[in-house]
């Protein structure tokens, strides 16, 4: 195994993404789409630029993800009343409950089927502390 901290953090991110996709399959969404939907769940409606900022995704990635969600009817696109060159995205009301259920399913998947097999409760607590410290240090709001 590579000993670089940055490499290993990136690798863990990839592995967690793969693991996250397991409980999300029943909803027909990917972890990347899920991240977008959570950001929309937490806000009324926002522009694609604001969505990119909220999810740390670039414009190209946002532009790639949104059409599939629009086609499925999970999100809605409306004209931006403040800027005619832009538009607003919001989560369709019908799918708000799906997001709540998916959050629970992913939490249960990791807390019952993944982490207890790998880490003790104390290690999980320490890991969370370290992750939150890193996020604060990296200015993640």
XYZ file of C-alpha atoms in Angstrom:
141
model
C 0.000 0.000 0.000
C 1.144 3.488 -0.811
C 2.212 5.484 2.262
C 1.165 8.963 1.069
C -1.611 10.459 3.201
C -3.107 12.379 0.265
C -3.144 9.302 -1.957
C -4.777 7.186 0.735
C -7.417 9.826 1.525
C -8.290 9.992 -2.174
C -8.413 6.197 -2.362
C -10.705 6.021 0.706
C -12.977 8.543 -1.009
C -13.216 6.277 -4.047
C -13.926 3.218 -1.903
C -16.584 5.056 0.109
C -18.189 6.194 -3.166
C -18.394 2.572 -4.329
C -19.856 1.498 -0.990
C -22.362 4.383 -1.040
C -23.655 3.226 -4.413
C -24.934 -0.032 -2.860
C -27.867 1.424 -0.852
C -28.524 4.044 -3.558
C -29.147 1.461 -6.295
C -32.741 0.999 -5.116
C -33.368 4.690 -5.885
C -31.744 4.578 -9.324
C -29.247 7.318 -8.500
C -25.470 7.514 -8.284
C -23.476 8.899 -5.336
C -22.675 11.993 -7.440
C -26.367 12.585 -8.160
C -27.181 11.932 -4.502
C -24.751 14.636 -3.397
C -26.480 17.109 -5.729
C -29.922 16.066 -4.456
C -28.895 16.499 -0.818
C -27.663 20.017 -1.590
C -31.010 20.777 -3.261
C -32.925 19.212 -0.358
C -31.172 21.623 2.020
C -32.000 24.698 -0.087
C -35.074 26.088 -1.825
C -33.757 26.602 -5.322
C -30.309 27.587 -6.527
C -28.408 28.228 -9.728
C -26.109 25.573 -11.181
C -23.151 27.766 -10.154
C -24.336 27.854 -6.540
C -24.949 24.108 -6.712
C -21.367 23.586 -7.867
C -20.071 25.686 -4.986
C -22.234 23.816 -2.466
C -21.074 20.398 -3.692
C -17.469 21.266 -4.621
C -18.209 20.185 -8.212
C -17.027 22.006 -11.320
C -19.346 23.460 -13.953
C -18.749 20.561 -16.368
C -19.685 17.942 -13.763
C -22.838 19.833 -12.770
C -23.794 20.196 -16.457
C -23.349 16.455 -16.927
C -25.381 15.409 -13.865
C -28.394 17.749 -14.131
C -29.916 16.472 -17.432
C -30.350 12.921 -16.091
C -32.059 14.224 -12.943
C -34.297 16.517 -15.018
C -35.242 13.651 -17.330
C -36.217 11.478 -14.347
C -38.317 14.337 -12.965
C -36.340 14.383 -9.713
C -35.424 18.039 -10.151
C -37.145 21.006 -11.775
C -35.626 23.818 -13.808
C -37.102 27.333 -13.703
C -36.061 30.709 -15.091
C -33.913 32.769 -12.740
C -35.978 35.868 -11.871
C -32.778 37.782 -11.006
C -30.753 36.866 -14.111
C -32.222 36.050 -17.506
C -29.001 34.289 -18.547
C -29.268 31.734 -15.763
C -31.804 29.312 -14.353
C -32.748 27.882 -10.980
C -32.784 24.223 -9.982
C -34.929 22.766 -7.221
C -35.800 19.340 -5.921
C -39.249 18.149 -7.031
C -41.548 17.975 -3.996
C -42.450 14.378 -4.805
C -38.813 13.324 -4.257
C -38.146 15.032 -0.912
C -39.192 11.907 0.988
C -36.879 9.796 -1.190
C -33.924 11.925 -0.107
C -34.803 11.492 3.578
C -35.082 7.711 3.114
C -31.829 7.555 1.157
C -29.984 9.456 3.905
C -31.230 6.917 6.451
C -30.383 3.957 4.196
C -26.820 5.147 3.566
C -26.311 5.909 7.276
C -27.598 2.468 8.278
C -25.502 0.771 5.592
C -22.279 2.308 6.890
C -23.103 2.197 10.620
C -24.379 -1.396 10.627
C -22.724 -3.172 7.708
C -19.416 -1.428 7.025
C -17.798 0.442 9.904
C -18.457 -2.051 12.751
C -16.634 -4.733 10.759
C -13.589 -2.504 10.239
C -13.432 -0.120 13.218
C -14.275 -0.218 16.904
C -16.723 2.402 18.223
C -13.802 4.322 19.713
C -11.920 4.265 16.385
C -15.063 5.478 14.587
C -15.363 8.377 17.035
C -11.684 9.316 16.629
C -11.936 9.064 12.838
C -14.964 11.374 12.795
C -13.101 13.901 14.968
C -10.135 13.850 12.590
C -12.328 14.145 9.487
C -14.209 17.128 10.959
C -10.904 18.763 11.939
C -9.591 18.300 8.386
C -12.788 19.770 6.908
C -12.552 22.811 9.200
C -8.866 23.217 8.372
C -9.626 23.042 4.659
C -12.360 25.689 5.113
C -15.266 23.375 4.268
C -18.408 25.158 5.361
